[in-house]
mmCIF file of C-alpha atoms in Angstrom:
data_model
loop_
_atom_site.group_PDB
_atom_site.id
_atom_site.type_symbol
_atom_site.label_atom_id
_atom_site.label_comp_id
_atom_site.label_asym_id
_atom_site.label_seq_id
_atom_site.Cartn_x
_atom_site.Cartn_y
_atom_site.Cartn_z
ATOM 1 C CA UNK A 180 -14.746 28.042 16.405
ATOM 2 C CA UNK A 181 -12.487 25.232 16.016
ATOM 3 C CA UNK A 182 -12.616 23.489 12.171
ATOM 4 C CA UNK A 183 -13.357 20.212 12.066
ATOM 5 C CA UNK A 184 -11.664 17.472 10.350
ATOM 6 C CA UNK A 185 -13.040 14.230 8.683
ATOM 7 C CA UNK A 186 -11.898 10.704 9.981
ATOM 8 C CA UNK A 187 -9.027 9.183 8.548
ATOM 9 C CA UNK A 188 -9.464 5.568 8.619
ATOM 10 C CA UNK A 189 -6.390 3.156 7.442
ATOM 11 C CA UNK A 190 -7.568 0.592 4.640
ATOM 12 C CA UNK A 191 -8.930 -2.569 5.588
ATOM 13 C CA UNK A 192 -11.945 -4.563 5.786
ATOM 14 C CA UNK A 193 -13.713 -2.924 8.566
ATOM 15 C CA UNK A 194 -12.656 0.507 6.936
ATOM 16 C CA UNK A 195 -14.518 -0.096 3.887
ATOM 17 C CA UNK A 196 -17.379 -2.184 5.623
ATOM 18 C CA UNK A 197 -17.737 1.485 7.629
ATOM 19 C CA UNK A 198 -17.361 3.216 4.177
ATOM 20 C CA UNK A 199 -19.740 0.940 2.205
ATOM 21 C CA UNK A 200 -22.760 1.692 5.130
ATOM 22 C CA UNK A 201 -22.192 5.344 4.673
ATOM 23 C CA UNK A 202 -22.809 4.973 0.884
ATOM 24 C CA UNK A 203 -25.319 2.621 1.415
ATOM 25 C CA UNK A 204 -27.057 5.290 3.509
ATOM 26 C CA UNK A 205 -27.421 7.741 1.077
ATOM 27 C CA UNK A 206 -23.775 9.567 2.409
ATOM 28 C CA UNK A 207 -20.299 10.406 0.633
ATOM 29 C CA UNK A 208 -16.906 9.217 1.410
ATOM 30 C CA UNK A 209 -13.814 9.801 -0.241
ATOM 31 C CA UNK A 210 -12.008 6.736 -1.288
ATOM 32 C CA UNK A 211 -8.276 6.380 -3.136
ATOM 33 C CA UNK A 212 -7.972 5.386 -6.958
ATOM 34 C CA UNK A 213 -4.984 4.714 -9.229
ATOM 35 C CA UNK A 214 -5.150 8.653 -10.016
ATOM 36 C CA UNK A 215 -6.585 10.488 -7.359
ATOM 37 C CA UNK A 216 -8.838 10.329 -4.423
ATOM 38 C CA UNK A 217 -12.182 9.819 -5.560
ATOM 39 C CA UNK A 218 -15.570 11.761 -3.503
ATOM 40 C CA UNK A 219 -17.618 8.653 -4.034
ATOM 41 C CA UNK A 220 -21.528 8.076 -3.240
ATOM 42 C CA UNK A 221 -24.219 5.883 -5.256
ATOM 43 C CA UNK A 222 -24.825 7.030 -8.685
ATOM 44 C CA UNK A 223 -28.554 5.882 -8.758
ATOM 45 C CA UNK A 224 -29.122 7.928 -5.483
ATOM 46 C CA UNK A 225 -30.140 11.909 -6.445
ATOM 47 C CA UNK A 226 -29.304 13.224 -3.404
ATOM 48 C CA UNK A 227 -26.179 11.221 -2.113
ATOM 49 C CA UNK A 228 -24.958 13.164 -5.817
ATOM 50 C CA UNK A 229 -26.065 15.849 -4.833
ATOM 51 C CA UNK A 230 -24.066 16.087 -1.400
ATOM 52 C CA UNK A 231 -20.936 15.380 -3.943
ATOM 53 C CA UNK A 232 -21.535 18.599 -5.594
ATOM 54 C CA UNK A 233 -22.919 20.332 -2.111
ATOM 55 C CA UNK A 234 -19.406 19.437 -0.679
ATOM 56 C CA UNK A 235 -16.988 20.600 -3.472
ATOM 57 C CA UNK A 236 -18.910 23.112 -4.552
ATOM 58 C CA UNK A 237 -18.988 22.059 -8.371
ATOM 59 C CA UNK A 238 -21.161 23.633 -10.360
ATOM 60 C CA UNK A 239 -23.781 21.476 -11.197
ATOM 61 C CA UNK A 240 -23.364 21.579 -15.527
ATOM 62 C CA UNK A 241 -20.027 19.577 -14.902
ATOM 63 C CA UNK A 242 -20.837 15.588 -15.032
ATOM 64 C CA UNK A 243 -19.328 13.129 -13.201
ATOM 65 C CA UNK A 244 -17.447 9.905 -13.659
ATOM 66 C CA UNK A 245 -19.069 6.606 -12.871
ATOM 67 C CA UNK A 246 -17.225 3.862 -11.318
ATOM 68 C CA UNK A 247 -18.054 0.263 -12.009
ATOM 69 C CA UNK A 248 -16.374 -2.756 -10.785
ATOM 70 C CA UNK A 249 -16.068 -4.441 -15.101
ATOM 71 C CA UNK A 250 -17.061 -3.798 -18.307
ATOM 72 C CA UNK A 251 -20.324 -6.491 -17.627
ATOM 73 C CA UNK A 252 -21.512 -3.682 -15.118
ATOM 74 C CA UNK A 253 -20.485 -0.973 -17.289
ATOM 75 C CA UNK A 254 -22.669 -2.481 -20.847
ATOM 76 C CA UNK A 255 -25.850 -2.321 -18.055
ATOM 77 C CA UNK A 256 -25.295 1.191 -18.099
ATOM 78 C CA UNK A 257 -24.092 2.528 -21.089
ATOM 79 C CA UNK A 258 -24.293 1.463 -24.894
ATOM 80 C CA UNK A 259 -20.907 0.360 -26.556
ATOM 81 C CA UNK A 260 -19.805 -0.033 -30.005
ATOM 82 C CA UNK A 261 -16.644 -2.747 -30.803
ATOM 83 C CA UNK A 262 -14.532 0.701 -30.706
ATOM 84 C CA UNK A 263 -15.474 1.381 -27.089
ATOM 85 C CA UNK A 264 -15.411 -2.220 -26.316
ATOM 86 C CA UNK A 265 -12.096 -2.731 -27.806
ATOM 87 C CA UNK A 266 -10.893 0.117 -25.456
ATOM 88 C CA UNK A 267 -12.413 -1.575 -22.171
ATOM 89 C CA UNK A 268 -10.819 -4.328 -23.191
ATOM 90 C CA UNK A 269 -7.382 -3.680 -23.297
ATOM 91 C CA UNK A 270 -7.634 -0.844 -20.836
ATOM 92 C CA UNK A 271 -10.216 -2.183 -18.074
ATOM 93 C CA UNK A 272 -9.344 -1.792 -14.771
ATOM 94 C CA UNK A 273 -6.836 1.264 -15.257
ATOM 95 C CA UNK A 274 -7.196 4.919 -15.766
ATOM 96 C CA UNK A 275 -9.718 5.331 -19.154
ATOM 97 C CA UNK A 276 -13.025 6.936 -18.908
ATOM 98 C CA UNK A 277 -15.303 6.590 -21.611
ATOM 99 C CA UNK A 278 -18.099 8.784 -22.718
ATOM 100 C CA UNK A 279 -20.872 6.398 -24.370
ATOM 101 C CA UNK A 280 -24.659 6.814 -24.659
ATOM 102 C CA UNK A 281 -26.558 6.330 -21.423
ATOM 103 C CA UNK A 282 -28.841 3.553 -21.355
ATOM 104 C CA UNK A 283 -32.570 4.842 -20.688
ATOM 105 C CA UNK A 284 -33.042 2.005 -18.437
ATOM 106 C CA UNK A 285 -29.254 2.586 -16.437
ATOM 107 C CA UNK A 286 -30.973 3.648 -13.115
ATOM 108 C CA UNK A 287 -28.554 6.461 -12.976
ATOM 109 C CA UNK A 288 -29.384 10.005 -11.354
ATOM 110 C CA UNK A 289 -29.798 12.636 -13.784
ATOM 111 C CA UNK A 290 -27.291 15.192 -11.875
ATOM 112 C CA UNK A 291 -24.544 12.766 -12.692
ATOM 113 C CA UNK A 292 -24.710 13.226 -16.259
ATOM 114 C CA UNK A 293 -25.654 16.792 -15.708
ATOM 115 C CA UNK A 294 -28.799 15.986 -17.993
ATOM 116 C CA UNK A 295 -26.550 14.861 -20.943
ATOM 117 C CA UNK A 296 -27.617 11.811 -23.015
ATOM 118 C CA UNK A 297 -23.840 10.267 -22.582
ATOM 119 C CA UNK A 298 -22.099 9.197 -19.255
ATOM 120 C CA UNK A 299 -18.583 9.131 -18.533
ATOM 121 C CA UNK A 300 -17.799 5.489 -16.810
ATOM 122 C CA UNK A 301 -14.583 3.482 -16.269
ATOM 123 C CA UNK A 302 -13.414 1.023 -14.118
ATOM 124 C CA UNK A 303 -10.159 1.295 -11.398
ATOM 125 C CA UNK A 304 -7.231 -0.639 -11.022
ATOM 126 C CA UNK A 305 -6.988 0.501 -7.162
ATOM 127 C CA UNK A 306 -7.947 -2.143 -4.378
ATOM 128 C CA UNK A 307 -9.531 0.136 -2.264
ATOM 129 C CA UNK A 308 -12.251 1.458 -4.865
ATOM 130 C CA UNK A 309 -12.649 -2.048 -6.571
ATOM 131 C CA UNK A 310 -13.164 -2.900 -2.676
ATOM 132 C CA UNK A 311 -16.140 -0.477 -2.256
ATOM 133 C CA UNK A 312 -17.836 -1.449 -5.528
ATOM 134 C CA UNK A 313 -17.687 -5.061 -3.832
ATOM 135 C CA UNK A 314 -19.328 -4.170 -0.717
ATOM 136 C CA UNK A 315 -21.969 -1.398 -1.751
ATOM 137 C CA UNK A 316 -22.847 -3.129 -4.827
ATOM 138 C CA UNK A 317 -23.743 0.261 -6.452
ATOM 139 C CA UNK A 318 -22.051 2.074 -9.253
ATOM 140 C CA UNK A 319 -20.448 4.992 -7.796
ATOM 141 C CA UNK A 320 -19.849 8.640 -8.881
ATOM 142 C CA UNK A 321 -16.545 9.354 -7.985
ATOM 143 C CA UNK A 322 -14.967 13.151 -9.189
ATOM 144 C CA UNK A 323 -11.614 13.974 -7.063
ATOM 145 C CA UNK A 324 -12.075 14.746 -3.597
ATOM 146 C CA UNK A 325 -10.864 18.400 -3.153
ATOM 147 C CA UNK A 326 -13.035 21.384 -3.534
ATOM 148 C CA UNK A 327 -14.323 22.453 -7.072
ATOM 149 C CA UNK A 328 -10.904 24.081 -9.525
ATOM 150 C CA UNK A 329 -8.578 23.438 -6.563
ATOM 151 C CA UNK A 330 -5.670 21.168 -6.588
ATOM 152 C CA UNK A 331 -6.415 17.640 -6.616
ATOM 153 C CA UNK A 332 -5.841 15.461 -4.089
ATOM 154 C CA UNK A 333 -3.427 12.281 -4.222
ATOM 155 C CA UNK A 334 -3.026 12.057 -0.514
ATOM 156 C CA UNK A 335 -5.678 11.214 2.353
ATOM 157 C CA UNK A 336 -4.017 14.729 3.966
ATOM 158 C CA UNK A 337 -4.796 16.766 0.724
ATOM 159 C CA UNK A 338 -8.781 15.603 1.241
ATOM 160 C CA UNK A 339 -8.946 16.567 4.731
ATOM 161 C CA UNK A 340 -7.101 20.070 4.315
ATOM 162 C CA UNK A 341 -9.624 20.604 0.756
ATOM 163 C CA UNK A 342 -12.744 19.587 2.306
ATOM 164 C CA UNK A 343 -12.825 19.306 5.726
ATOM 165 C CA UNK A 344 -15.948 18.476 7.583
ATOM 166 C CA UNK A 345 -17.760 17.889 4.502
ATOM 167 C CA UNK A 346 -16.459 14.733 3.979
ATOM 168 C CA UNK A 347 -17.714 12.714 7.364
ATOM 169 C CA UNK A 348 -14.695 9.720 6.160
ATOM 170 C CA UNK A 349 -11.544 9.055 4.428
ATOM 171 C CA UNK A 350 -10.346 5.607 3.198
ATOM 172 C CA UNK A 351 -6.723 6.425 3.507
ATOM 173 C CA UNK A 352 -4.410 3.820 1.600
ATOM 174 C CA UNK A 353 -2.047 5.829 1.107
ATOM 175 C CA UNK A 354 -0.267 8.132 -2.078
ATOM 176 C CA UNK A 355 -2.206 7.603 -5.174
ATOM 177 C CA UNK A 356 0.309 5.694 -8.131
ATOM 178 C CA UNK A 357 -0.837 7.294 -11.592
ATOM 179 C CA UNK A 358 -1.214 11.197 -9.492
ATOM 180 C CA UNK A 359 -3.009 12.617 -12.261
ATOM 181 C CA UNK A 360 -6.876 11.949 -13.696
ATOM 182 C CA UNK A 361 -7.894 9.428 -16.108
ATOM 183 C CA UNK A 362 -7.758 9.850 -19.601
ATOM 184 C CA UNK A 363 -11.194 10.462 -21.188
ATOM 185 C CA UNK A 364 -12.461 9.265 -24.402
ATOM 186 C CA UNK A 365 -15.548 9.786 -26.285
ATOM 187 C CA UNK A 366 -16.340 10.239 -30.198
ATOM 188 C CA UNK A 367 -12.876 8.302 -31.009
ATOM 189 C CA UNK A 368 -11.049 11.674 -29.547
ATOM 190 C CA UNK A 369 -9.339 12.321 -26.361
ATOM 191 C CA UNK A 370 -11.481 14.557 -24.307
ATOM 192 C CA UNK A 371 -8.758 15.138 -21.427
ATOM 193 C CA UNK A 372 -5.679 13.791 -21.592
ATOM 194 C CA UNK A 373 -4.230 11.080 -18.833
ATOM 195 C CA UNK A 374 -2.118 8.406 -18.020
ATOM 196 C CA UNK A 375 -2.977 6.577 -20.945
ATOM 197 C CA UNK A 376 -1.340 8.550 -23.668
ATOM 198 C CA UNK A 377 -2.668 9.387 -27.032
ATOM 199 C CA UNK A 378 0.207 7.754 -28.413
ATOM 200 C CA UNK A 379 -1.007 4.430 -26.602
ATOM 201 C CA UNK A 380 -4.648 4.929 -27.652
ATOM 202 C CA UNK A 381 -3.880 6.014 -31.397
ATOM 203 C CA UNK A 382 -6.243 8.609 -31.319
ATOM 204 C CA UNK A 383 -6.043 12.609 -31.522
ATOM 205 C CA UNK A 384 -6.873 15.209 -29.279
ATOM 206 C CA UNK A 385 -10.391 16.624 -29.346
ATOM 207 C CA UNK A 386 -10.261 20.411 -30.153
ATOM 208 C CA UNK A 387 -10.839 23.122 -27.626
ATOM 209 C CA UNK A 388 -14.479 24.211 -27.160
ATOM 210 C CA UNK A 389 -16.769 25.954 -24.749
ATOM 211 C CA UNK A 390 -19.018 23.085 -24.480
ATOM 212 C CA UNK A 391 -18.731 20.250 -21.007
ATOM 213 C CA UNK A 392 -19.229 16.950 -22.415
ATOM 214 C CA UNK A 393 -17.198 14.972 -20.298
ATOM 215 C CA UNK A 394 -15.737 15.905 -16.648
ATOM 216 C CA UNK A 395 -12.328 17.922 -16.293
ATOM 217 C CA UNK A 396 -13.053 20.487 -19.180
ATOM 218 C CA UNK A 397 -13.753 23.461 -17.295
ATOM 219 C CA UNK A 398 -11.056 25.767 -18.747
ATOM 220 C CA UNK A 399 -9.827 26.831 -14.695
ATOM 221 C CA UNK A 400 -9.376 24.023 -12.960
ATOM 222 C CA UNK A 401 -6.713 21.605 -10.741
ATOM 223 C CA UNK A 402 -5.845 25.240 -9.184
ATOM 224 C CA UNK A 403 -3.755 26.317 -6.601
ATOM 225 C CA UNK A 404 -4.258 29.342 -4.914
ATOM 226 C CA UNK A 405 -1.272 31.362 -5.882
ATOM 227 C CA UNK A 406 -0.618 32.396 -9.148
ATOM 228 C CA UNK A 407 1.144 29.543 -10.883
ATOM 229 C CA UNK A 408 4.119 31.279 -13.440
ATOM 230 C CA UNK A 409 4.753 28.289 -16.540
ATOM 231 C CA UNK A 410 8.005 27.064 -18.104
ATOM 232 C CA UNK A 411 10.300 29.059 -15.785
ATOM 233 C CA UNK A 412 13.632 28.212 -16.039
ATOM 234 C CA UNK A 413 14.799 30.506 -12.912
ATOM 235 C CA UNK A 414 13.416 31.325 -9.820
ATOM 236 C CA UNK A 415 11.867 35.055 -9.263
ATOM 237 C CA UNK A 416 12.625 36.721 -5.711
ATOM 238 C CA UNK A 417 8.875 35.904 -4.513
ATOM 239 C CA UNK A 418 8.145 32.349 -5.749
ATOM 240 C CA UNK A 419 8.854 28.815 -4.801
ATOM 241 C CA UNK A 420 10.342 26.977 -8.212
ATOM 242 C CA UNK A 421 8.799 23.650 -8.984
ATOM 243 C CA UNK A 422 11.936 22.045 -10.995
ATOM 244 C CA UNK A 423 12.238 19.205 -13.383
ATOM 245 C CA UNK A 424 15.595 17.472 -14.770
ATOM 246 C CA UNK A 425 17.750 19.922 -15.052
ATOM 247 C CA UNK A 426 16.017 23.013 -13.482
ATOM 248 C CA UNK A 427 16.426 22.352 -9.901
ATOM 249 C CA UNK A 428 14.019 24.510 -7.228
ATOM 250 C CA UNK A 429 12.478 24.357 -4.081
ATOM 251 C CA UNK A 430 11.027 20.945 -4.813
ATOM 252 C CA UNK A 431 11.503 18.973 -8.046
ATOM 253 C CA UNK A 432 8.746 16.765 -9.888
ATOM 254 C CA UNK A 433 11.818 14.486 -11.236
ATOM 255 C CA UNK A 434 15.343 15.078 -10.717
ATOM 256 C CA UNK A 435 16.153 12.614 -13.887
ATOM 257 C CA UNK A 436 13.484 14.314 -16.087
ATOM 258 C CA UNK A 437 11.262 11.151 -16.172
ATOM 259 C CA UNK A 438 7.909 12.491 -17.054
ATOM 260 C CA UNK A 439 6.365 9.557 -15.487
ATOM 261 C CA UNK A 440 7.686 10.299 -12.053
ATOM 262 C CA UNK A 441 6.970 13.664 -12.900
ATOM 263 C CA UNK A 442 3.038 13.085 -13.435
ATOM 264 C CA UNK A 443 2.913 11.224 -10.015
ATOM 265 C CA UNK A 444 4.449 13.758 -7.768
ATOM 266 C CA UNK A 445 2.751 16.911 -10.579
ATOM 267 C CA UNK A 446 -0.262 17.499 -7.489
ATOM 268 C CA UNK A 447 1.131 16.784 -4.770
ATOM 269 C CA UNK A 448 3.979 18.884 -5.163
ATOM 270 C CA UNK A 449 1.589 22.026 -6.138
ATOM 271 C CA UNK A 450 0.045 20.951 -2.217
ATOM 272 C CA UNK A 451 3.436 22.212 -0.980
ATOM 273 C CA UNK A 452 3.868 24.604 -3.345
ATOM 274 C CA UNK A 453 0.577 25.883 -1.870
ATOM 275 C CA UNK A 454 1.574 25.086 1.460
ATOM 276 C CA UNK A 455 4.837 27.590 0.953
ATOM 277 C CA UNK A 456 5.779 31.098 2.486
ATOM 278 C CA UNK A 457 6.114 32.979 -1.528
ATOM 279 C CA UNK A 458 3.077 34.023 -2.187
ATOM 280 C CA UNK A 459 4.030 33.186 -6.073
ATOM 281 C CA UNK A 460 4.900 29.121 -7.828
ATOM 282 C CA UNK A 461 6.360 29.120 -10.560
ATOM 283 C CA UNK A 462 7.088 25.504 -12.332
ATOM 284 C CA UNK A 463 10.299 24.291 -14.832
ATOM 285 C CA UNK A 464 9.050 22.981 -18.249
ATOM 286 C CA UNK A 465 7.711 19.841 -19.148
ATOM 287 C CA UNK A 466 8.215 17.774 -22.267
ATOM 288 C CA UNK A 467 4.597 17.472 -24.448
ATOM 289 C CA UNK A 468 5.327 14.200 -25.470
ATOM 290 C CA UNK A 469 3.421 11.402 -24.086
ATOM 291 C CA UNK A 470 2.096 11.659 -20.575
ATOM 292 C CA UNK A 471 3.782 15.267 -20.460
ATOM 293 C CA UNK A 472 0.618 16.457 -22.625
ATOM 294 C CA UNK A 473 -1.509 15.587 -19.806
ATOM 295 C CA UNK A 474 0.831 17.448 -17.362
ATOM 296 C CA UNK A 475 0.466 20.614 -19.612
ATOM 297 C CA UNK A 476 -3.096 20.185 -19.586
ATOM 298 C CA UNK A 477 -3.493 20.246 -16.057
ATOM 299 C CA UNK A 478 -0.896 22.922 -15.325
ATOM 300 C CA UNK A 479 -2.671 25.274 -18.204
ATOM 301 C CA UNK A 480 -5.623 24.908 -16.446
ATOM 302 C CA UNK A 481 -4.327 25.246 -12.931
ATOM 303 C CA UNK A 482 -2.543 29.061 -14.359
ATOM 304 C CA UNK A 483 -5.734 30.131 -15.707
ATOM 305 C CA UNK A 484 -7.384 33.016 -14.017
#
């Protein structure tokens, strides 16, 4: 049997008309953000979630992030003090999630929170998502759009080869800008680290636990298939070399070293990496400071097995 593939459909208006019906209609589509392509469907709908975790196969204790067009919509749905509205503030639209308490009155489908008494919400930057808030009116749960612990997706191609048929759509506006997930927040610590740096947000890592309190904590996750080899400086007979600066390779995540650059090409270059005849990927190392520490994060998680 021949596998099917989603539609691809370019951003416009009648793209996201198409892709707001299909939400309205209790369905999924998967939808660009500033960090990565986003498996979106209404957040007050129980089963539209559910066909989110259905399609990537996510285990159903891992919460979700809901998306909300400003921080008005966002104080209907969770319950901020001046530190979390300080944060929206300077932050809102861009790449912060914030875990808060859940409002008892939010409307929100218990499987998004995964029955916890916070939610994880922000609000994007990207047209194309602020654009499908507009036209569904409906806060929408949004995790990447790539099957559960696999690589995530910053291209409208990485969604189609992930999931397939299980996502009927794609809202394809093209390569995503920031490449890796939001930075979360909640108890005045950083829950996952993201484009927004702790340096920029003044506040310290949270300490490693076993306990999901906020999405992107699993400790295997953004995974390629291969076995992923960490700070190599040299290329091994059976691996493709992801380089950076002055470690060159098969591919390179910044030839200059610019971590920045480096966060924006991190996933998609792990796609190719994937995509590669050695069955091995090895990867140069990566500066901790700033956005390298959420880099690191991502590509401990990703060697995990």
């Amino acid at each position: 049997m021949t596998a099917q593939h989603p539609r691809i459909v370019q951003y416009d208006d009648a793209a996201v008309a198409e892709a707001a019906a299909l939400i309205r209609a209790g369905g999924i589509v998967a939808v660009p953000t500033e960090t990565v392509y986003g498996l979106a469907a209404d957040a007050t709908d129980a089963e539209a979630v559910a066909r989110i975790y259905a399609a990537k196969g996510r285990p159903s204790f891992n919460p979700l992030i809901v998306h909300l067009p400003d921080l008005a919509a966002a104080e209907r749905i969770a319950i901020f003090d001046s530190h979390a509205c300080a944060l929206a503030t300077r932050w809102w639209p861009g790449p912060l999630t914030l875990v808060l308490p859940l409002r008892p009155d939010s409307g929100i489908a218990s499987l998004v929170t995964a029955g916890l008494d916070t939610i994880a919400i922000r609000v994007p930057a990207h047209r194309a998502m602020q654009a499908l808030l507009a036209a569904t009116g409906r806060p929408l749960a949004a995790p990447s759009a790539n099957a559960s612990n696999a690589i995530s997706p910053t291209r409208a191609a990485h969604v189609a080869a992930s999931l397939r048929e299980r996502v009927p759509l794609i809202l394809d506006d093209g390569p995503t800008s920031a490449g890796l997930e939001s930075t979360i927040v909640g108890s005045a610590m950083i829950l996952r680290p993201g484009p927004i740096t702790a340096e920029q947000l003044g506040l310290p890592n949270a300490p490693p636990s076993e306990q999901i309190t906020a999405p992107g904590q699993l400790a295997t996750h953004y995974a390629p298939a291969k076995p992923l080899r960490l700070d190599a400086i040299s290329r091994a007979p059976d691996e493709w070399l992801i380089g950076f600066g002055a470690i060159t390779g098969d591919d390179t995540l910044s030839p200059a070293g610019n971590p920045i650059e480096a966060a924006a090409r991190l996933f998609d270059a792990l796609h190719r990496a994937d995509a590669a005849p050695p069955p091995r990927i090895a990867i140069a190392p990566i500066p901790a400071a700033g956005i390298g520490a959420a880099i690191n994060d991502r590509l401990r998680r990703a060697a995990h097995r």
